[in-house]
PDB file of C-alpha atoms in Angstrom:
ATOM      1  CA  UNK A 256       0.000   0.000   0.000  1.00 84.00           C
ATOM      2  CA  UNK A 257       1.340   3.223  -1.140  1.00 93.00           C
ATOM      3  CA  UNK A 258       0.294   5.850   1.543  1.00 94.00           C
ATOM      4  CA  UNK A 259       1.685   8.955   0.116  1.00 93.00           C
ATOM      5  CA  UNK A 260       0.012   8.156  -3.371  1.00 94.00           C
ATOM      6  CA  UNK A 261      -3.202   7.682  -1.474  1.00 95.00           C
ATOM      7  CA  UNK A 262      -2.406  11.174  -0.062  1.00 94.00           C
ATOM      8  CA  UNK A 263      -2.004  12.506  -2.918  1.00 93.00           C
ATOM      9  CA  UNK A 264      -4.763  11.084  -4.766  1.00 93.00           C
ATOM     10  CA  UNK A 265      -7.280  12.159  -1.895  1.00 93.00           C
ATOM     11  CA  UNK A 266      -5.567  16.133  -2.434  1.00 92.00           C
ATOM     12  CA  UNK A 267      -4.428  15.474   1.372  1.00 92.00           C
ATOM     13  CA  UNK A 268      -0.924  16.063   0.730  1.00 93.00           C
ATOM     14  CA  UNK A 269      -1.106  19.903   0.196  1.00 92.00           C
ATOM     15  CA  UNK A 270       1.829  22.236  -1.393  1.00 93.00           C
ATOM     16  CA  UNK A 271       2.280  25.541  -1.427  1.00 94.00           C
ATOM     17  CA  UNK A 272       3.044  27.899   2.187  1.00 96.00           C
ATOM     18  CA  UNK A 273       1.971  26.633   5.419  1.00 95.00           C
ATOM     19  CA  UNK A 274       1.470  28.088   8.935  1.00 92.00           C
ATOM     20  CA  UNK A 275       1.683  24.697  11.373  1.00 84.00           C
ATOM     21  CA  UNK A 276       0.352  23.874  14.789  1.00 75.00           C
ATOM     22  CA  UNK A 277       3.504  24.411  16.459  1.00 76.00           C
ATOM     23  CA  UNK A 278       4.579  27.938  15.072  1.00 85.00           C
ATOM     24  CA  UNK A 279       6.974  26.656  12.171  1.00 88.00           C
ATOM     25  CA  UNK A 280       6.474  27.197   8.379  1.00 94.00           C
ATOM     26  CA  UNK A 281       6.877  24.157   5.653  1.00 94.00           C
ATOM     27  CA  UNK A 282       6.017  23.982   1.884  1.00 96.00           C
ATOM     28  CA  UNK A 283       3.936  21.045   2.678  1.00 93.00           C
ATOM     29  CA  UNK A 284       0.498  19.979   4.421  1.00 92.00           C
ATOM     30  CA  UNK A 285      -1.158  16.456   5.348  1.00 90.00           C
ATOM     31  CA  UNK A 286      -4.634  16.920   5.737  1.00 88.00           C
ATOM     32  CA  UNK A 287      -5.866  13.846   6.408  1.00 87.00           C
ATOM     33  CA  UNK A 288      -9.726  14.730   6.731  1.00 89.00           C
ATOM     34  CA  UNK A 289      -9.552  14.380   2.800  1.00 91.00           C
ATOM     35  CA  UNK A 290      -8.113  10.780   3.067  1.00 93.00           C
ATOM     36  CA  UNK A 291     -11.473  10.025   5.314  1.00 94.00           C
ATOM     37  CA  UNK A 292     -13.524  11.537   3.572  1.00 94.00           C
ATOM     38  CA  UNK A 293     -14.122   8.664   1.658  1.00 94.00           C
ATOM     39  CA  UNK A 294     -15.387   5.875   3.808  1.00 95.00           C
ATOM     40  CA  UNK A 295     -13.743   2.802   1.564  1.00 96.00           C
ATOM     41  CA  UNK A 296     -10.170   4.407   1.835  1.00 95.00           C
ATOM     42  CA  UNK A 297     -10.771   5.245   5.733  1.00 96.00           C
ATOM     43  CA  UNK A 298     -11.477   1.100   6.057  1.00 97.00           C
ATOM     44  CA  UNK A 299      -8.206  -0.056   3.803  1.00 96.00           C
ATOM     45  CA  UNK A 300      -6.367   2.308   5.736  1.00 97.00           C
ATOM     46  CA  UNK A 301      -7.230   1.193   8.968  1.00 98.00           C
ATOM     47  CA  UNK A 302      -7.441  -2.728   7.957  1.00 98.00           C
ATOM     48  CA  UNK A 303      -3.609  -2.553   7.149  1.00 98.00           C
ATOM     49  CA  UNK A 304      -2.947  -0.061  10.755  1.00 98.00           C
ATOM     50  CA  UNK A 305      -4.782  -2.282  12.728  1.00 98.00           C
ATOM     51  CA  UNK A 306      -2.743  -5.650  11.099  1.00 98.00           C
ATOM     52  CA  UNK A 307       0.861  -4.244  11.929  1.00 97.00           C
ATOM     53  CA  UNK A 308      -0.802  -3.537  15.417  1.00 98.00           C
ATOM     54  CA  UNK A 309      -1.855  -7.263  15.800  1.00 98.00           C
ATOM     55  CA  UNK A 310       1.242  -8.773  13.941  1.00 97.00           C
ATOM     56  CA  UNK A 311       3.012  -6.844  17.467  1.00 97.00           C
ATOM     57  CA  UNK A 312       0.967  -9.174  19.870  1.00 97.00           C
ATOM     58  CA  UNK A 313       0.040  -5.671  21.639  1.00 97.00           C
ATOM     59  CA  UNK A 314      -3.362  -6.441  24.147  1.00 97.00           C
ATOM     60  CA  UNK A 315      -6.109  -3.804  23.281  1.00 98.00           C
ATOM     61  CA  UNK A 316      -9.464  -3.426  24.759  1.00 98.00           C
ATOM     62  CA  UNK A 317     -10.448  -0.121  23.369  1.00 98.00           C
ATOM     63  CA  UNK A 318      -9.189   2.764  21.098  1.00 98.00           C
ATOM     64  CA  UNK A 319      -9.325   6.274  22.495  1.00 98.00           C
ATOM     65  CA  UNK A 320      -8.751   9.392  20.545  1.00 98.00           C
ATOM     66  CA  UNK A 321      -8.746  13.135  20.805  1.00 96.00           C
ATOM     67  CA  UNK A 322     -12.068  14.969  19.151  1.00 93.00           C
ATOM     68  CA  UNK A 323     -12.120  16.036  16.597  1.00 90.00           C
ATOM     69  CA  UNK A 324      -9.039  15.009  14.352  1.00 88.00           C
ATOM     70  CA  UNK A 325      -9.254  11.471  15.286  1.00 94.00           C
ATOM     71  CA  UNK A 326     -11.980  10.559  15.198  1.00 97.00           C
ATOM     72  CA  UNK A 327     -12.607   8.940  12.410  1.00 97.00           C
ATOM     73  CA  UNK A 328      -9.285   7.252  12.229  1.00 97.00           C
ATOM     74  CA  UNK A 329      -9.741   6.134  16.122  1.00 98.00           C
ATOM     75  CA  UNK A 330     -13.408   4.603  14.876  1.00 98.00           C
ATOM     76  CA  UNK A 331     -12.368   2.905  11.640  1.00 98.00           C
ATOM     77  CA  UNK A 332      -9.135   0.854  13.469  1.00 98.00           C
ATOM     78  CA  UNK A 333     -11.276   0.513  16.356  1.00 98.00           C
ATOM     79  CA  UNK A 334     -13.726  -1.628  13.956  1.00 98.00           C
ATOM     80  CA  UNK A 335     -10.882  -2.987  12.370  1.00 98.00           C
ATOM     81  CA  UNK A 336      -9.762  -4.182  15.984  1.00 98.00           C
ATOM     82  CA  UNK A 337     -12.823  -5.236  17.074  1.00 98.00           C
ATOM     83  CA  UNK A 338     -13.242  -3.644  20.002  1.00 98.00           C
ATOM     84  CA  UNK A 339     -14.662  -0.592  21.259  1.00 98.00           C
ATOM     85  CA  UNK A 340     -14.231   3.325  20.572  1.00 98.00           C
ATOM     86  CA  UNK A 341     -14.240   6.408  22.733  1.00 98.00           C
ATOM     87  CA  UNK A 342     -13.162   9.717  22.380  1.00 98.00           C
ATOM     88  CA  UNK A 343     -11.913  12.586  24.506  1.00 97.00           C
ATOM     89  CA  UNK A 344     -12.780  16.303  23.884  1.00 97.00           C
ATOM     90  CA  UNK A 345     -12.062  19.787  25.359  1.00 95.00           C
ATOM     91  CA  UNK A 346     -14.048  20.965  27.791  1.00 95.00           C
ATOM     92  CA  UNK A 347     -12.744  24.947  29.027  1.00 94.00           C
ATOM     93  CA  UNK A 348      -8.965  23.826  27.241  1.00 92.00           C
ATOM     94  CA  UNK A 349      -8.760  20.356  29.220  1.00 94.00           C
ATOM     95  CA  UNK A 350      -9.315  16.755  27.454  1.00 95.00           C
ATOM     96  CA  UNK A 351     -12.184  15.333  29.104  1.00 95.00           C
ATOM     97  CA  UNK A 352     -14.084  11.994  28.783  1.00 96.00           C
ATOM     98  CA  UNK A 353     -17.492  12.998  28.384  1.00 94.00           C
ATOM     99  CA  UNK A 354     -20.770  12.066  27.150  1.00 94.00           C
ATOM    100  CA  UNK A 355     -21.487   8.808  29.529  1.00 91.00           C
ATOM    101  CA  UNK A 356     -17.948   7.100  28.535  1.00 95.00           C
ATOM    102  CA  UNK A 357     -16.463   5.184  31.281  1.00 94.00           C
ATOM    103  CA  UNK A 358     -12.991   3.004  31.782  1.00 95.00           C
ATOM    104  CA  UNK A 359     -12.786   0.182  33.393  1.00 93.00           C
ATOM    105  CA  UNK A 360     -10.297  -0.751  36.090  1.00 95.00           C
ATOM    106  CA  UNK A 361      -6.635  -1.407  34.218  1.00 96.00           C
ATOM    107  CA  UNK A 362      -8.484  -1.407  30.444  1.00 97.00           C
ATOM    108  CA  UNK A 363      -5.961  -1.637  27.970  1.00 98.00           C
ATOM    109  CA  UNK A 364      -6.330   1.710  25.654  1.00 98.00           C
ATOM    110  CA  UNK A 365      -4.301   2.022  22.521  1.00 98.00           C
ATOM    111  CA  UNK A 366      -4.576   6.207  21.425  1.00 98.00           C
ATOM    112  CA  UNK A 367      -5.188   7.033  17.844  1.00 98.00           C
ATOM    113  CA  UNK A 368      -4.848  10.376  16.322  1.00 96.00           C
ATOM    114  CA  UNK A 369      -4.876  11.063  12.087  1.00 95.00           C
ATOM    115  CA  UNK A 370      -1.629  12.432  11.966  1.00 93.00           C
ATOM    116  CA  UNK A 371       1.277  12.424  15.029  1.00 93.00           C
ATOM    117  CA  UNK A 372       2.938  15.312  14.885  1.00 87.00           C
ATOM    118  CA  UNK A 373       4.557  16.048  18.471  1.00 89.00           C
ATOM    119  CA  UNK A 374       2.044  14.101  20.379  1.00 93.00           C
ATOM    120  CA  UNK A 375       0.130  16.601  21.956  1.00 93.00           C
ATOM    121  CA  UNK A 376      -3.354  16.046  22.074  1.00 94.00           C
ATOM    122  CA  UNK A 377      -2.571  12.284  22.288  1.00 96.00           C
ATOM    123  CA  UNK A 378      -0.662  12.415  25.190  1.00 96.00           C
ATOM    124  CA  UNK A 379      -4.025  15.158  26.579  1.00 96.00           C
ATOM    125  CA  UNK A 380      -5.764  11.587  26.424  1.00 97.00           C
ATOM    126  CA  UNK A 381      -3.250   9.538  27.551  1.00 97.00           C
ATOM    127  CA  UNK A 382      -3.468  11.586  30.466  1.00 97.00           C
ATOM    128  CA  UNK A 383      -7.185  11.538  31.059  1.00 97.00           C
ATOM    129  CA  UNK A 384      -7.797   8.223  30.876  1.00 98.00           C
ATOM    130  CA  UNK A 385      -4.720   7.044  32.777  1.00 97.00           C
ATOM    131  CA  UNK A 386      -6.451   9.215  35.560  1.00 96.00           C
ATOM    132  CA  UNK A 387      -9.448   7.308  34.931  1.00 97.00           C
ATOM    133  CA  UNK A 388      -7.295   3.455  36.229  1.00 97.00           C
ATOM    134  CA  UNK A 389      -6.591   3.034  32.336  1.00 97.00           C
ATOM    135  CA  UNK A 390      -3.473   1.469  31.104  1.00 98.00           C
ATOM    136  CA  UNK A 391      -2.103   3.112  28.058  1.00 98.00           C
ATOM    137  CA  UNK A 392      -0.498   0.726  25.803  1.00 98.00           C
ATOM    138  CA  UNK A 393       0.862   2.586  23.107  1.00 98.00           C
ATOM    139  CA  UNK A 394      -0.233   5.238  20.194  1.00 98.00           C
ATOM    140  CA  UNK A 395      -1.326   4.991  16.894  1.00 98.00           C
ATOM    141  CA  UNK A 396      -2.177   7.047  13.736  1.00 97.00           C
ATOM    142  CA  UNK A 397      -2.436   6.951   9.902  1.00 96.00           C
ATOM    143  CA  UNK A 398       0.441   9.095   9.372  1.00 96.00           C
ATOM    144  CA  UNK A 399       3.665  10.442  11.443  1.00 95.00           C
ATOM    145  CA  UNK A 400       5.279  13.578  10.890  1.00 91.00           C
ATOM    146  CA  UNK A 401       8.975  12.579  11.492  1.00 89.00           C
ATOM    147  CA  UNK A 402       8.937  14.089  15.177  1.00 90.00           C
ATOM    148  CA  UNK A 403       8.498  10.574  17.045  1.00 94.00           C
ATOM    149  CA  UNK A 404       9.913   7.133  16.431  1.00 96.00           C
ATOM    150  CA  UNK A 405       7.332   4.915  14.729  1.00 96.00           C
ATOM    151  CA  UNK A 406       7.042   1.227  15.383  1.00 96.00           C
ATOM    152  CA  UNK A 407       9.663  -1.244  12.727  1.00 92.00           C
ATOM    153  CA  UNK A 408       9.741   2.043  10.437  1.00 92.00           C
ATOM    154  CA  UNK A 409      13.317   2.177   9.043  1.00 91.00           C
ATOM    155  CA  UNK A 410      14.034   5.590  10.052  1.00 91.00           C
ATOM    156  CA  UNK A 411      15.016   7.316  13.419  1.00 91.00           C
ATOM    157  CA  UNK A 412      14.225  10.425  15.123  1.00 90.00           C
ATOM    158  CA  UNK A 413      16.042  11.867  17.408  1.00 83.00           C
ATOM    159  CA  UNK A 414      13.844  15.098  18.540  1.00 80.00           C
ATOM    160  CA  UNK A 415      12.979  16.995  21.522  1.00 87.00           C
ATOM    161  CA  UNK A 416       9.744  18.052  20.438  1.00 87.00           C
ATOM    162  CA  UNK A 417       8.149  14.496  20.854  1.00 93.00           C
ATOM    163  CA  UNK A 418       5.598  14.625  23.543  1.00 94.00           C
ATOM    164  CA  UNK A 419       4.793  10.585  23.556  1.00 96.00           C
ATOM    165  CA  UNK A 420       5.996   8.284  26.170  1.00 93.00           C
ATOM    166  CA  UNK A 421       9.304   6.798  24.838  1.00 90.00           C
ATOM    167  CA  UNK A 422       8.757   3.170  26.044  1.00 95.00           C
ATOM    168  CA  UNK A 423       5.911   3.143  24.412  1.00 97.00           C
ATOM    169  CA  UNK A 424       5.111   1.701  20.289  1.00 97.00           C
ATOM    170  CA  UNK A 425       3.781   4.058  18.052  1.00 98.00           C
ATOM    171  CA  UNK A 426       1.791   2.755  15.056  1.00 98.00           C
ATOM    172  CA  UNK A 427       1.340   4.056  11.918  1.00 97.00           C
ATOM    173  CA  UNK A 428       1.319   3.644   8.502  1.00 97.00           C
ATOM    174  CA  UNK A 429       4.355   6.212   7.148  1.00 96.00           C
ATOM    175  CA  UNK A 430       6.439   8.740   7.876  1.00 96.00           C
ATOM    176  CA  UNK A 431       5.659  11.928   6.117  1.00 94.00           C
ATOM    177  CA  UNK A 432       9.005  14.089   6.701  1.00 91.00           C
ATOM    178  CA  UNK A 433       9.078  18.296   5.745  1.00 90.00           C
ATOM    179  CA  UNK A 434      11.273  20.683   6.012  1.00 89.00           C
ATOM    180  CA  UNK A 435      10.247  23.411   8.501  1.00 89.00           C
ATOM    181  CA  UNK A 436      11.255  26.362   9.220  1.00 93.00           C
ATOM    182  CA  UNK A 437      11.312  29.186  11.860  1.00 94.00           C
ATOM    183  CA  UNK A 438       9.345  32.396  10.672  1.00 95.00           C
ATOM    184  CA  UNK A 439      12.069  34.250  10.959  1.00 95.00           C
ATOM    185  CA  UNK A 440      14.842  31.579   8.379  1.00 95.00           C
ATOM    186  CA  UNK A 441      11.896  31.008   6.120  1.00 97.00           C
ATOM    187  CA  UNK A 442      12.672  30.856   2.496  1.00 96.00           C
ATOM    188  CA  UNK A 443       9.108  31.538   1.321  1.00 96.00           C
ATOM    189  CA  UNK A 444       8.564  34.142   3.729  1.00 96.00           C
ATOM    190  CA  UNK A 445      11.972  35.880   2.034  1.00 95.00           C
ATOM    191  CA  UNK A 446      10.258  35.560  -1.302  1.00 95.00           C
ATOM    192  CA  UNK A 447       7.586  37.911  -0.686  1.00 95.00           C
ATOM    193  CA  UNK A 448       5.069  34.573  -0.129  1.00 94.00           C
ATOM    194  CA  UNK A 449       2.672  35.005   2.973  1.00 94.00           C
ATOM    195  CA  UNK A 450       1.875  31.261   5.084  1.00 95.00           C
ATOM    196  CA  UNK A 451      -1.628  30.553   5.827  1.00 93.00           C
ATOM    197  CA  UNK A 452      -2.929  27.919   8.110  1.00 88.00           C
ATOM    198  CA  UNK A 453      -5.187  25.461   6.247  1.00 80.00           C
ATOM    199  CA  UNK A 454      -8.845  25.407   7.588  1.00 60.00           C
ATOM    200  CA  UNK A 455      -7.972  29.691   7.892  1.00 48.00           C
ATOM    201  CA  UNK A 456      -9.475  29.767   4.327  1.00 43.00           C
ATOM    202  CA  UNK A 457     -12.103  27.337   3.870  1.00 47.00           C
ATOM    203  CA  UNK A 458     -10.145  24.681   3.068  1.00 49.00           C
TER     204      UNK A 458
END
């Protein structure tokens, strides 16, 4: 399975000048709400996630992820699993399981976000259900930014930025690696170009 292809053929691989999340500027965007847009890709996608998670022999009881990014993803591997879905959401700026969720005693949850970029909002759940008497058994997503290490990929990080518990796996299906760059050292910016932040626009 090719995953950048399937980026690119869903338009979620975007080009062009980019404001991210964490402050930095890149020439390129995933925006994987396009891959999952289509209901038949969002199944393939998690089908072959969720097999690397079982070919690891990892015990899951339940996927958690943070709303609303993951959602989808967290659903799909969570069928693809076979076991239940929850979600966390922000309620005043702090991840909280809502809406009649519970966790049981020591329940296995494996996180899932769309993309992993530091680890952020995943680690937000980690946190919430770990407070909860969860047991957090590792992270998962369809695609990872190059920030953290990802489970028997090829390539190493060695970053700062990652937020996700080092002795834990982290699943996913690629790593999608960009040059970034501070505001101030960007080339586009130099060239007169102005960043935007996708979703800023409509898109």
């Amino acid at each position: 399975m090719d995953i950048t292809q399937i980026y690119k053929n869903s338009n979620a691989l975007l080009e062009g000048h980019f404001l991210l999340s964490s402050g930095k500027h890149s020439p390129f965007y995933l925006q994987s709400a396009k891959v999952l847009e289509s209901p038949k890709t969002a199944e393939e996608l998690a089908k072959a996630l969720a097999k690397i998670i079982q070919e690891s022999k990892i015990k899951i009881d339940c996927v958690c992820s943070p709303a609303l990014g993951g959602i989808l993803a967290g659903y799909e591997l969570a069928r693809a699993l076979g076991v239940r879905f929850i979600f966390t959401e922000r309620v005043n700026g702090v991840m909280t399981l809502r809406r009649g969720f519970e966790i049981k005693k020591n329940e296995k949850i494996l996180v899932c976000e769309d993309i992993i970029t530091t680890g952020g909002s995943a680690m937000e759940s980690a946190k919430e259900v770990k407070s909860l008497g969860a047991e957090v058994v590792g992270y998962a997503a369809l695609a990872n930014r190059g920030i953290c290490n990802r489970y028997q990929s090829p390539n190493t990080f060695d970053s700062k930025e990652c937020k996700l518990d080092s002795n834990l796996p982290l699943f996913a299906l690629e790593d999608f690696v960009f040059e970034t760059y501070e505001p101030s050292q960007c080339p586009l910016c130099q060239q007169g170009s102005k960043a935007i932040k996708p979703g800023s626009r409509g898109n």
